[in-house]
PDB file of C-alpha atoms in Angstrom:
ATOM      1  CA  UNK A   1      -2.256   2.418 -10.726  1.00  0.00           C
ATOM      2  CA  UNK A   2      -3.505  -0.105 -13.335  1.00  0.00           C
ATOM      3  CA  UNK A   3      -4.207  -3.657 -11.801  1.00  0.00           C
ATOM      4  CA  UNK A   4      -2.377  -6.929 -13.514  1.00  0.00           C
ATOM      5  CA  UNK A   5      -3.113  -8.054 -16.250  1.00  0.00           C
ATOM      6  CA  UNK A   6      -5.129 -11.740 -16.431  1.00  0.00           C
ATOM      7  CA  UNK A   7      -2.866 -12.660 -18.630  1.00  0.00           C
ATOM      8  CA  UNK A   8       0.073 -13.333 -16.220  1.00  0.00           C
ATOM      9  CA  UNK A   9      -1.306 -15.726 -13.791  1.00  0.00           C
ATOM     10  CA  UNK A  10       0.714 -18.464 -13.420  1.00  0.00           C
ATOM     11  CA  UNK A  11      -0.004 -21.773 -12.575  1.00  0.00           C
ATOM     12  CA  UNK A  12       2.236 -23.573  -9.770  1.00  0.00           C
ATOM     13  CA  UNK A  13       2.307 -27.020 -10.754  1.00  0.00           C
ATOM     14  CA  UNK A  14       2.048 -27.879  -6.963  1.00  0.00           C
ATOM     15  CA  UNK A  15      -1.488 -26.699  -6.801  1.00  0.00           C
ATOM     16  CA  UNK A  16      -2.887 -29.188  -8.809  1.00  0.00           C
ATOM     17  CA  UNK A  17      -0.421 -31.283  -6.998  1.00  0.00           C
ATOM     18  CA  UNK A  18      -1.961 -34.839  -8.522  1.00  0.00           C
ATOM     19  CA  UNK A  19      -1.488 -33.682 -12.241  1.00  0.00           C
ATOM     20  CA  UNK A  20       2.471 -34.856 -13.914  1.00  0.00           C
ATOM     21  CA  UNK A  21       4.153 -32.339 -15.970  1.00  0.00           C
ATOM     22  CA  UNK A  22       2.096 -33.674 -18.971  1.00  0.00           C
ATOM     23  CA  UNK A  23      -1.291 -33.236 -17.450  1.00  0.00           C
ATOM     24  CA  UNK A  24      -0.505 -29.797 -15.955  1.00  0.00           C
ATOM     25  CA  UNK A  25       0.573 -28.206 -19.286  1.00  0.00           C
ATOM     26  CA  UNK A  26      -1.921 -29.642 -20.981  1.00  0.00           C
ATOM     27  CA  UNK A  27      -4.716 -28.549 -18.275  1.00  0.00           C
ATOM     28  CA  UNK A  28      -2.548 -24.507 -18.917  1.00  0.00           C
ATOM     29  CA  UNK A  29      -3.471 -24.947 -22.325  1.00  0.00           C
ATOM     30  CA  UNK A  30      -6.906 -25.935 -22.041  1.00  0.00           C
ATOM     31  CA  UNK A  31      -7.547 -23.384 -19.458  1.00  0.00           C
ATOM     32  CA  UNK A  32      -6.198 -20.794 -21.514  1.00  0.00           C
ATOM     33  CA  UNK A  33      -2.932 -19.864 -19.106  1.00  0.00           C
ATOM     34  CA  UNK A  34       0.155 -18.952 -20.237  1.00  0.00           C
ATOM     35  CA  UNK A  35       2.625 -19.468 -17.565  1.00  0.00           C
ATOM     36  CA  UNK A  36       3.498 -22.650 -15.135  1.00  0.00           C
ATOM     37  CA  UNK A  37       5.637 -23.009 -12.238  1.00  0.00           C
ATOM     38  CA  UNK A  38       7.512 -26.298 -12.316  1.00  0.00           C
ATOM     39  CA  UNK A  39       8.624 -28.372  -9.374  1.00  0.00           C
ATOM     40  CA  UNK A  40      11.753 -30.610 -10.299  1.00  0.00           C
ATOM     41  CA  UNK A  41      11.212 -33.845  -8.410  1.00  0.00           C
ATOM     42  CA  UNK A  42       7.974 -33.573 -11.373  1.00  0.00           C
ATOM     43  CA  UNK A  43      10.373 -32.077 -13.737  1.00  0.00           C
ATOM     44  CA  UNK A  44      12.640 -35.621 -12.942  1.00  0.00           C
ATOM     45  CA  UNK A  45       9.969 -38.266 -13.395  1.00  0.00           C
ATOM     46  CA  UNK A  46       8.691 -36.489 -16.287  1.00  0.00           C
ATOM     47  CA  UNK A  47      12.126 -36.128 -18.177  1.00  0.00           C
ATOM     48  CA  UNK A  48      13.789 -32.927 -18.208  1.00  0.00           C
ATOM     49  CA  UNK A  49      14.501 -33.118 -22.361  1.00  0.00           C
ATOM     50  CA  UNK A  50      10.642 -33.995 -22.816  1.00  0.00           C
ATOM     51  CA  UNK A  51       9.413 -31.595 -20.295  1.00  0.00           C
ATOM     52  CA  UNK A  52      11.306 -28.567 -22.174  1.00  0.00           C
ATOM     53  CA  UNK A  53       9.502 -30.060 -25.330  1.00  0.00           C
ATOM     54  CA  UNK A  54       6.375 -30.053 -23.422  1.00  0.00           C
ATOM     55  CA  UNK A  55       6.192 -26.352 -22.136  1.00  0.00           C
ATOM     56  CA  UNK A  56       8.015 -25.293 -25.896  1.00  0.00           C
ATOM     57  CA  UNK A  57       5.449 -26.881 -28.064  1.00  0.00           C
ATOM     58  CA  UNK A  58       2.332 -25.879 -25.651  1.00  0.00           C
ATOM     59  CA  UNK A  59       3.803 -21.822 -26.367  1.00  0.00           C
ATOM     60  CA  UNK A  60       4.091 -21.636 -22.490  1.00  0.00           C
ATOM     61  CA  UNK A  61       6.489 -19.424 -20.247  1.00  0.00           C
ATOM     62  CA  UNK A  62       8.260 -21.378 -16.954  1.00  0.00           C
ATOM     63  CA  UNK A  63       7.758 -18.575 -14.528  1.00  0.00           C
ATOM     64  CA  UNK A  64       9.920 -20.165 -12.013  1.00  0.00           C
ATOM     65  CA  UNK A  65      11.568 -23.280 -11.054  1.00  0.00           C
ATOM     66  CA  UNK A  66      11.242 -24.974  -7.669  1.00  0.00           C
ATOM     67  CA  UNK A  67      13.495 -25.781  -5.814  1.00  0.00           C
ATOM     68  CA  UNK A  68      17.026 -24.736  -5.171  1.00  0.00           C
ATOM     69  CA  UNK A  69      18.694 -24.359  -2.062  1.00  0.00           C
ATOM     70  CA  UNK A  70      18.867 -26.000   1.607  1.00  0.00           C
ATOM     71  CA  UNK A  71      22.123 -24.661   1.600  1.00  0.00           C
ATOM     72  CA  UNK A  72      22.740 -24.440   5.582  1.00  0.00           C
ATOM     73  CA  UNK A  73      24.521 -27.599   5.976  1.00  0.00           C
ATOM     74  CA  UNK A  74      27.755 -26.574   3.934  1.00  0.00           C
ATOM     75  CA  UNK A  75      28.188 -29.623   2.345  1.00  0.00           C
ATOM     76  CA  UNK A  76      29.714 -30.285  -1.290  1.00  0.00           C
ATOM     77  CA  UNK A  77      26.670 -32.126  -2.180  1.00  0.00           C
ATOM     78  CA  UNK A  78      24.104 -29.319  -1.272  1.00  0.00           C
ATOM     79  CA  UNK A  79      26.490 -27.376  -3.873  1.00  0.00           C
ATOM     80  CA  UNK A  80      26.480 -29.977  -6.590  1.00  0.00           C
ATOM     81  CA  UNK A  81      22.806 -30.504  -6.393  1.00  0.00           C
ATOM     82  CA  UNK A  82      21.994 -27.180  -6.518  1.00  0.00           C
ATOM     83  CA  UNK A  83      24.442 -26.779  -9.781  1.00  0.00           C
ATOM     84  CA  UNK A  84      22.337 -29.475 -10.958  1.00  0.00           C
ATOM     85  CA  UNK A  85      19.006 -26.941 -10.441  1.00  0.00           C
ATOM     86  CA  UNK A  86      21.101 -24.285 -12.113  1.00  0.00           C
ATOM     87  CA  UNK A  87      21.435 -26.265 -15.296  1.00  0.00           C
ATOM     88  CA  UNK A  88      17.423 -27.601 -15.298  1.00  0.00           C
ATOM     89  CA  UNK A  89      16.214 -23.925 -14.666  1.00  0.00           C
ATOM     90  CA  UNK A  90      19.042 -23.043 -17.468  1.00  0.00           C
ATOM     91  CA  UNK A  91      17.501 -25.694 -19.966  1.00  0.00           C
ATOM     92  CA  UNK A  92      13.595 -24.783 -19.263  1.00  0.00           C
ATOM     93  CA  UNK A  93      14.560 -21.122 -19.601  1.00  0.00           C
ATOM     94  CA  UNK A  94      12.381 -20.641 -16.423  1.00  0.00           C
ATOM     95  CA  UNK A  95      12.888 -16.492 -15.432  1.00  0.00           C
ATOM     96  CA  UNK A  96      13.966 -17.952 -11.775  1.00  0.00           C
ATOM     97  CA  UNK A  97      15.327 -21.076  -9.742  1.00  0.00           C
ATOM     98  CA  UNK A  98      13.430 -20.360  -6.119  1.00  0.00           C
ATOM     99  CA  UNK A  99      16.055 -21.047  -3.345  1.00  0.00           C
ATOM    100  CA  UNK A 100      14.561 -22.170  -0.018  1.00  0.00           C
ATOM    101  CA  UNK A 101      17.532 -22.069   1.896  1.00  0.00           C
ATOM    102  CA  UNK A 102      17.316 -24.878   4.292  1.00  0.00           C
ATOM    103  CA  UNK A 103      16.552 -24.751   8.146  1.00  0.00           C
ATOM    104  CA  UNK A 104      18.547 -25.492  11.219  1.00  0.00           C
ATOM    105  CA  UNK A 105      21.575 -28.166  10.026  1.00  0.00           C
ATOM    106  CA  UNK A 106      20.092 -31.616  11.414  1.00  0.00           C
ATOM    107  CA  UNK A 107      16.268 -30.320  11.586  1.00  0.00           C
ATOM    108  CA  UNK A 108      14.160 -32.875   9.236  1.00  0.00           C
ATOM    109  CA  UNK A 109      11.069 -31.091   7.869  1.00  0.00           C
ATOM    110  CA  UNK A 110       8.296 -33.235   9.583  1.00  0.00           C
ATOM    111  CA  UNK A 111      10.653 -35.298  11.957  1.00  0.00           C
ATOM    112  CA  UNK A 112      11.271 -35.355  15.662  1.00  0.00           C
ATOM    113  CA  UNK A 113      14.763 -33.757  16.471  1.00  0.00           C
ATOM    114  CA  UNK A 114      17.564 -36.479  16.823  1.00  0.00           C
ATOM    115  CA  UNK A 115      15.809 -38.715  14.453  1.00  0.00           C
ATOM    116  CA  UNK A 116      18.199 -41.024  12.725  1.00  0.00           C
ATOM    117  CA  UNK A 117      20.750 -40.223  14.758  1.00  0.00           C
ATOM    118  CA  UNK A 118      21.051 -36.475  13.513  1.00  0.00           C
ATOM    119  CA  UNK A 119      22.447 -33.846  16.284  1.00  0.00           C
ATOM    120  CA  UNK A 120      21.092 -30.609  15.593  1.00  0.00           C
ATOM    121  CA  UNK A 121      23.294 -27.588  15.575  1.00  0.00           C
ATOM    122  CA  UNK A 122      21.460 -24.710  16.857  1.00  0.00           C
ATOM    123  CA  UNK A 123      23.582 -22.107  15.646  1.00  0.00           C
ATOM    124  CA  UNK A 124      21.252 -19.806  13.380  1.00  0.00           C
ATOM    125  CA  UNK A 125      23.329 -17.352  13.162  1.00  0.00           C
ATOM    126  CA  UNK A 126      26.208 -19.571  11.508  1.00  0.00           C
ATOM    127  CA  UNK A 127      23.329 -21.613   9.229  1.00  0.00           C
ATOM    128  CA  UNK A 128      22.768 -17.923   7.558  1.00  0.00           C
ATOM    129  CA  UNK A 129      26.450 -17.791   6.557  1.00  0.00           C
ATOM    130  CA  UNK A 130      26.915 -20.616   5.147  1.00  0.00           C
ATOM    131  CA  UNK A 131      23.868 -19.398   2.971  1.00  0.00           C
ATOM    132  CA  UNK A 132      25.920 -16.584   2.452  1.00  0.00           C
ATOM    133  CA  UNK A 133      28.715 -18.694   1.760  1.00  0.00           C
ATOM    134  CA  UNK A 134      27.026 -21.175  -1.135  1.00  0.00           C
ATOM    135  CA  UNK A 135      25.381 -18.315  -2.615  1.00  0.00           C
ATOM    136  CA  UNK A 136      29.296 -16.728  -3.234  1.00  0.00           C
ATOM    137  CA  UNK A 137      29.719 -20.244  -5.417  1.00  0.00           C
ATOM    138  CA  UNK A 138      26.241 -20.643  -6.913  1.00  0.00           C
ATOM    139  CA  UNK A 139      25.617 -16.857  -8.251  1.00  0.00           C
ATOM    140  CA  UNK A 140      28.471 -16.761 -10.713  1.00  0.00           C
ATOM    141  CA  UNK A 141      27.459 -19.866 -12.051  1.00  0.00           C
ATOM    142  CA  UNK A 142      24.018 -19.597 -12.410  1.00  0.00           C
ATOM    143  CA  UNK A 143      25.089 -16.159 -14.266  1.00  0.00           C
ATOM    144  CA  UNK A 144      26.936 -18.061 -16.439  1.00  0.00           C
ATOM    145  CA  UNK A 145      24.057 -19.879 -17.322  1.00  0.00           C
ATOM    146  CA  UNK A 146      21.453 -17.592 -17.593  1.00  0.00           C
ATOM    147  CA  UNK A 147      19.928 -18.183 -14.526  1.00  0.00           C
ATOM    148  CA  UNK A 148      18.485 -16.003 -12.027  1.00  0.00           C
ATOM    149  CA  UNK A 149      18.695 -16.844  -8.247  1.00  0.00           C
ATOM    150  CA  UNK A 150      15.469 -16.101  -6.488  1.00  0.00           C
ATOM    151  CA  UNK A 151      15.661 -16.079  -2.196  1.00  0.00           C
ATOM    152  CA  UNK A 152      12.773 -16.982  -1.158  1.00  0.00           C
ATOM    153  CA  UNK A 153      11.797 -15.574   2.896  1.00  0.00           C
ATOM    154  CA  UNK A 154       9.606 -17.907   4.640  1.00  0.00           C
ATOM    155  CA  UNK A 155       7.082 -17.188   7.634  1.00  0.00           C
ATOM    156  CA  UNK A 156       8.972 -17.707  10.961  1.00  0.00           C
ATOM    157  CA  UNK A 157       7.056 -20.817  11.841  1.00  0.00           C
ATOM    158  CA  UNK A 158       9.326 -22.173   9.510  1.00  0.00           C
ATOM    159  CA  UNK A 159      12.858 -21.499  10.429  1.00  0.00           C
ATOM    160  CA  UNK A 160      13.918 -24.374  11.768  1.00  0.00           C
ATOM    161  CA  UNK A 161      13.424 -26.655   9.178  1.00  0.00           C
ATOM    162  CA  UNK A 162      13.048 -24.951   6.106  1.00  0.00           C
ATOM    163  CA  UNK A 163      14.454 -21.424   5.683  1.00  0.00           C
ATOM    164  CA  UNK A 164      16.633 -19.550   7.658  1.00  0.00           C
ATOM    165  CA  UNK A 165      15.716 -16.263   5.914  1.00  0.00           C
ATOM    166  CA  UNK A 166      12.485 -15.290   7.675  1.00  0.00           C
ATOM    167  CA  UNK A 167      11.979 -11.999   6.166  1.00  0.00           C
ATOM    168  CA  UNK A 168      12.279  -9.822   2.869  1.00  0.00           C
ATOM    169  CA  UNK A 169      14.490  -7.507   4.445  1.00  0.00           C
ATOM    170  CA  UNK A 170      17.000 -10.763   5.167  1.00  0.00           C
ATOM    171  CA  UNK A 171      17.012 -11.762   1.834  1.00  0.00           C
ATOM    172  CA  UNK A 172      17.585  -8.565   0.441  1.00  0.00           C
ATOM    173  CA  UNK A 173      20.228  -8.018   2.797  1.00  0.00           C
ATOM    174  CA  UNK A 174      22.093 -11.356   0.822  1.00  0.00           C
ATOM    175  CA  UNK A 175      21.124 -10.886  -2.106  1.00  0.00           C
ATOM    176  CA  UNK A 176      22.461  -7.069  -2.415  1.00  0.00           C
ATOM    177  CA  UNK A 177      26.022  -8.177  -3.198  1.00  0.00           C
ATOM    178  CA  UNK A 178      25.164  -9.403  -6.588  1.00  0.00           C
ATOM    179  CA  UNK A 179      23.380  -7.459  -9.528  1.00  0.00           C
ATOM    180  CA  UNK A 180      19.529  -7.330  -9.168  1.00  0.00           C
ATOM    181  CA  UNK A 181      19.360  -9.607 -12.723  1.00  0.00           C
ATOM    182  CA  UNK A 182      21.729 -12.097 -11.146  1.00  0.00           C
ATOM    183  CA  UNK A 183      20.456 -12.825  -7.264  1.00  0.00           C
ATOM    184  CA  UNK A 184      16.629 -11.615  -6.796  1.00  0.00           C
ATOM    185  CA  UNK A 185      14.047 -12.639  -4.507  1.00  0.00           C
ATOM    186  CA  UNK A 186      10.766 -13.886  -4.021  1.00  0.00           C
ATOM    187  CA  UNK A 187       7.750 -11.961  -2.714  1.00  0.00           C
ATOM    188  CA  UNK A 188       4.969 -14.961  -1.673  1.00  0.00           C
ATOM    189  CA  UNK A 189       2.178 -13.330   0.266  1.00  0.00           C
ATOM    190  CA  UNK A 190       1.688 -16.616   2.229  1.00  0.00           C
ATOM    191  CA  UNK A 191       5.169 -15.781   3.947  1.00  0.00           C
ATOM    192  CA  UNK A 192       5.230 -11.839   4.532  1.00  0.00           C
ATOM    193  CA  UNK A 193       1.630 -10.766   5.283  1.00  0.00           C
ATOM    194  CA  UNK A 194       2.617 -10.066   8.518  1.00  0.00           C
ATOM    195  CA  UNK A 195       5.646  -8.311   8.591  1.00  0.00           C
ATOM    196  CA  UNK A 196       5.026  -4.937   9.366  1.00  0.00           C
ATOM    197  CA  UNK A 197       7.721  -3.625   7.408  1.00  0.00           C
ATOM    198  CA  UNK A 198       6.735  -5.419   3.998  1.00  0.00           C
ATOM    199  CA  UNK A 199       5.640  -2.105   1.820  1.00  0.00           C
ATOM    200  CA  UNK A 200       8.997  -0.594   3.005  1.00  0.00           C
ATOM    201  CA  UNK A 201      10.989  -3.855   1.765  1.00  0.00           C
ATOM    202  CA  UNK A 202       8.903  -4.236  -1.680  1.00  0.00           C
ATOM    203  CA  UNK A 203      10.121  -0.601  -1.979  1.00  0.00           C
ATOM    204  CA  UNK A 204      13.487  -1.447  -1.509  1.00  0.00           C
ATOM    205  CA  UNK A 205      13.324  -4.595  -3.606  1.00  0.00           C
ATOM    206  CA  UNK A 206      12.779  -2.986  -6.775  1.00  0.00           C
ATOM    207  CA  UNK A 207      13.695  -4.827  -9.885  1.00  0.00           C
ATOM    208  CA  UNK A 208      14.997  -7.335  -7.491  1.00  0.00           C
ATOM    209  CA  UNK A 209      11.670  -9.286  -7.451  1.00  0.00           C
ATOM    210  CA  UNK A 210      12.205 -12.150  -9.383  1.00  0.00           C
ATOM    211  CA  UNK A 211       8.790 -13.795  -8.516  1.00  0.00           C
ATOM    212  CA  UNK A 212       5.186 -12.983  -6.815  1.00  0.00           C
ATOM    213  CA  UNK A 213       3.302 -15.565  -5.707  1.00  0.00           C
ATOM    214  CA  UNK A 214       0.133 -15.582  -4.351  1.00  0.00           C
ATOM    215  CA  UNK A 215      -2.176 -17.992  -1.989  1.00  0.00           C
ATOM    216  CA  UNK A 216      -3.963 -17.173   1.426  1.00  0.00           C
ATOM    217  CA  UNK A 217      -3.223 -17.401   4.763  1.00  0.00           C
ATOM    218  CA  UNK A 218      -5.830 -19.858   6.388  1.00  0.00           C
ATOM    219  CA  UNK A 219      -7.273 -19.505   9.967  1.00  0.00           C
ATOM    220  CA  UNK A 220      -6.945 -21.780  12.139  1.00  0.00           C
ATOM    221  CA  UNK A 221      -3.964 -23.606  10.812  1.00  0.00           C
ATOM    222  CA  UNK A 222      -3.728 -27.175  10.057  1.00  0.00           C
ATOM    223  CA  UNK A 223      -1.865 -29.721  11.942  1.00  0.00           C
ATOM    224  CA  UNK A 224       0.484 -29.752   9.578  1.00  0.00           C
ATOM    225  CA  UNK A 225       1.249 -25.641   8.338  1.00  0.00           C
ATOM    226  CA  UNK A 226       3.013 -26.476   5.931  1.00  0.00           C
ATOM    227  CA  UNK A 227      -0.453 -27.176   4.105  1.00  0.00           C
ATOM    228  CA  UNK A 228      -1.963 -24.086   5.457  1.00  0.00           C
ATOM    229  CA  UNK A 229      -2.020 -22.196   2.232  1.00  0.00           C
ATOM    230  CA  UNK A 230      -5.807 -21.872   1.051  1.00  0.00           C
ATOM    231  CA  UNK A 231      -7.495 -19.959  -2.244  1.00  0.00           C
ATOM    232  CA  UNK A 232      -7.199 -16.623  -1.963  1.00  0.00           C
ATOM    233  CA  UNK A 233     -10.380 -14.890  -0.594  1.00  0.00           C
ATOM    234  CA  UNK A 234     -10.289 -18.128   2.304  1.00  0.00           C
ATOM    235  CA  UNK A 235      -8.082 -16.972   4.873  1.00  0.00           C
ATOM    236  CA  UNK A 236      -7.061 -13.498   6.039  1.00  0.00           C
ATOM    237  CA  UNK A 237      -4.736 -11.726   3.449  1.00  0.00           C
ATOM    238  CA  UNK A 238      -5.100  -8.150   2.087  1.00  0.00           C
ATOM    239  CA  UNK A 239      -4.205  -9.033  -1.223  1.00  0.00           C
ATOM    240  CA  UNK A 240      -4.977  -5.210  -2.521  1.00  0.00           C
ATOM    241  CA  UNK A 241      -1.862  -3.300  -1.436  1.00  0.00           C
ATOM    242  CA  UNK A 242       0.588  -6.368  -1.260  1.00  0.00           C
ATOM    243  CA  UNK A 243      -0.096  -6.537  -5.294  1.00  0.00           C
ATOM    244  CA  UNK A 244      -0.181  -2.552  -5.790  1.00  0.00           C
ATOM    245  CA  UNK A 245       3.039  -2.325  -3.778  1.00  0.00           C
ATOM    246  CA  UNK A 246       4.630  -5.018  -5.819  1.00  0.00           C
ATOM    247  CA  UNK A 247       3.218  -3.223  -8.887  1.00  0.00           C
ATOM    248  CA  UNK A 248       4.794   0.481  -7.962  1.00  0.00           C
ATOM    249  CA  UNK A 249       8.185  -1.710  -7.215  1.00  0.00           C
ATOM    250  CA  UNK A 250       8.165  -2.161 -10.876  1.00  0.00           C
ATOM    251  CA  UNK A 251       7.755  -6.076 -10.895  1.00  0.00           C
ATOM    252  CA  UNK A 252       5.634  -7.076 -14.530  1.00  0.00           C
ATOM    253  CA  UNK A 253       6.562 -10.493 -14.914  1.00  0.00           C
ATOM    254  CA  UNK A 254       4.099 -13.458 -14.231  1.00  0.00           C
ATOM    255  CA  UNK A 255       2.067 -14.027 -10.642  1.00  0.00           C
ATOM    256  CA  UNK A 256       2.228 -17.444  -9.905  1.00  0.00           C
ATOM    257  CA  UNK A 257      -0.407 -19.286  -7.078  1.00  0.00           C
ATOM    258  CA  UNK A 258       1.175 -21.419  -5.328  1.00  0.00           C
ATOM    259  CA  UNK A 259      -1.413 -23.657  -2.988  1.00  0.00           C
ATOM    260  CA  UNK A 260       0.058 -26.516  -0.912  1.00  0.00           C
ATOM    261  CA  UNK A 261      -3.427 -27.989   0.679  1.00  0.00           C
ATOM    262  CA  UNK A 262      -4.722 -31.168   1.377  1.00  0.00           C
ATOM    263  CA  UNK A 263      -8.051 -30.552   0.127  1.00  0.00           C
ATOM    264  CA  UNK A 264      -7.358 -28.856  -2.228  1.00  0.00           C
ATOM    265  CA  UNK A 265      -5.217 -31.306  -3.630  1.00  0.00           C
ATOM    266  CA  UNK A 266      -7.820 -33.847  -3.087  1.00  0.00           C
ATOM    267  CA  UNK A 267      -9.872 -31.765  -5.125  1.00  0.00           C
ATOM    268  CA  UNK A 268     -10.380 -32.355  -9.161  1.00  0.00           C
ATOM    269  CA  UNK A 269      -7.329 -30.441 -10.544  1.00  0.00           C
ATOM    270  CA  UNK A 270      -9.918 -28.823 -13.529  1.00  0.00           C
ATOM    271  CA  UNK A 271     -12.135 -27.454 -11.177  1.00  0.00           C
ATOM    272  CA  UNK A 272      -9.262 -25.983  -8.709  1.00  0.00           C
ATOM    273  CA  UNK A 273      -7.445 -24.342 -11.451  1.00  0.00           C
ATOM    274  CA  UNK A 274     -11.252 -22.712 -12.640  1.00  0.00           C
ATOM    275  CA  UNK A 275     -11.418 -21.150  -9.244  1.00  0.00           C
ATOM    276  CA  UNK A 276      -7.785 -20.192  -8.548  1.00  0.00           C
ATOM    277  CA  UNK A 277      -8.216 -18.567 -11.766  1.00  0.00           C
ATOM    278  CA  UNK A 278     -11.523 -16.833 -11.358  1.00  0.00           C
ATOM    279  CA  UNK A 279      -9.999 -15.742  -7.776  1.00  0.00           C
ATOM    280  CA  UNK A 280      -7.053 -14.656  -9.249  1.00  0.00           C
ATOM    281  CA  UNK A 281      -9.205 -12.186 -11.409  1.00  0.00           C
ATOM    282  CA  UNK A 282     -11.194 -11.168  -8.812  1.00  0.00           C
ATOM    283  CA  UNK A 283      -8.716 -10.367  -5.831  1.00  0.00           C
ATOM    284  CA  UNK A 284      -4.901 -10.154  -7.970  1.00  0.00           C
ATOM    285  CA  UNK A 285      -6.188  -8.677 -11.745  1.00  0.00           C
ATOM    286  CA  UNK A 286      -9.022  -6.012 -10.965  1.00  0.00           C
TER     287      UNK A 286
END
């Protein structure tokens, strides 16, 4: 089995986190890469009209657009503002809009529980139906659109606060109702390493994977986890078979890295996209 080819690395904007939508496509071009993974709180202060002229006139592809989602509290305005994501991933052509799905209803990413008054319902299995229940709404109009849905699974630390879905198999398991070009899902190796049934559910995935992203898994953790993502060859990750499996599943669209790390984004974003590119050819495209 042939190993990807160096042409479809994909830069997440988020790893050179301190670079705007202008800098980052502009570093893409210099850097010769072809692909970038746009954020849209970046996408907003940049301006979504002059960011599509941006990524147009620079010849690059959008390989996905973050984020969608946080869809467990039911409310209207979860559904409008992801709508909103449809039409920005819909405008930027991007081949996915990632849904992170949202954690526990009244669970603040970073907060103590009850802060600001917020009671937290506890009920996980009812957060994962109303998941169910948005995704009903948001599918047929993001097919409308030309807009593919992409569930993204997190790691388990992170199902309180962030995503609900803590495996592969779970978001294959809502995202089976719809066509594979219509609801796929996201295969980050930060987020399944572990599971012991992750070759089985790449299997089953198929031409449901919308996006593969790849970053390390650091040892020890940081304080925070959420910035435990590190260069891959820096933490413990077998990238070999994660990317052959994902290969054999049929999936040739663009590998993104995706690196949330303080250091890293402390780092000079030149020389961090040299060495998560170098990496990438070393441990991803060999």
């Amino acid at each position: 089995m042939s190993a990807p080819s160096a042409s479809r690395f994909s830069m997440n904007q988020w790893t050179t986190k301190r670079w705007s939508v202008a800098e980052a496509v502009d570093g893409c071009v210099r850097h010769g890469v072809e692909a970038i993974g746009l954020w849209r709180q970046d996408v907003a202060a940049q301006g979504l009209d002059e960011t599509v002229k941006l990524v147009r006139e620079a010849g690059l592809r959008v390989s996905s657009l973050c984020r969608g989602g946080f869809l467990t509290s039911g409310s209207p305005g979860s559904i409008d503002d992801n709508r909103r994501a449809i039409d920005e991933a819909a405008a930027l052509e991007a081949a996915c809009l990632v849904m992170v799905v949202g954690g526990l209803p009244g669970v603040e990413p970073g907060e103590p529980l009850g802060s600001g008054g917020r009671a937290v319902d506890r009920d996980l299995a009812g957060a994962r139906e109303r998941v169910a229940e948005a995704l009903a709404v948001l599918a047929p109009y993001a097919a409308e659109r030309g807009v593919r849905l992409a569930l993204e699974a997190l790691h388990p630390m992170y199902c309180a606060d962030r995503a609900v879905l803590s495996t592969l198999g779970q978001a294959l398991d809502l995202a089976e109702p719809y066509p594979a070009g219509q609801v796929g899902v996201v295969v980050d190796t930060f987020h399944v390493w572990w599971d012991p049934q992750v070759f089985e559910q790449i299997a089953r995935a198929g031409d449901r994977i919308a996006s593969y992203q790849v970053c390390d898994f650091l040892h020890p953790l940081p304080a925070d986890v959420l910035m435990g993502r590190g260069v891959m060859g820096d933490g413990v990750i077998d990238f070999t078979p994660l990317t052959e499996a994902v290969t054999a599943a049929g999936y040739t669209g663009d590998i993104e890295v995706e690196i949330f790390n303080t250091e890293v984004w402390a780092a000079d974003p030149d020389e961090v996209l040299s060495r998560v590119k170098a990496r990438f050819g070393e441990l991803i495209a060999r």
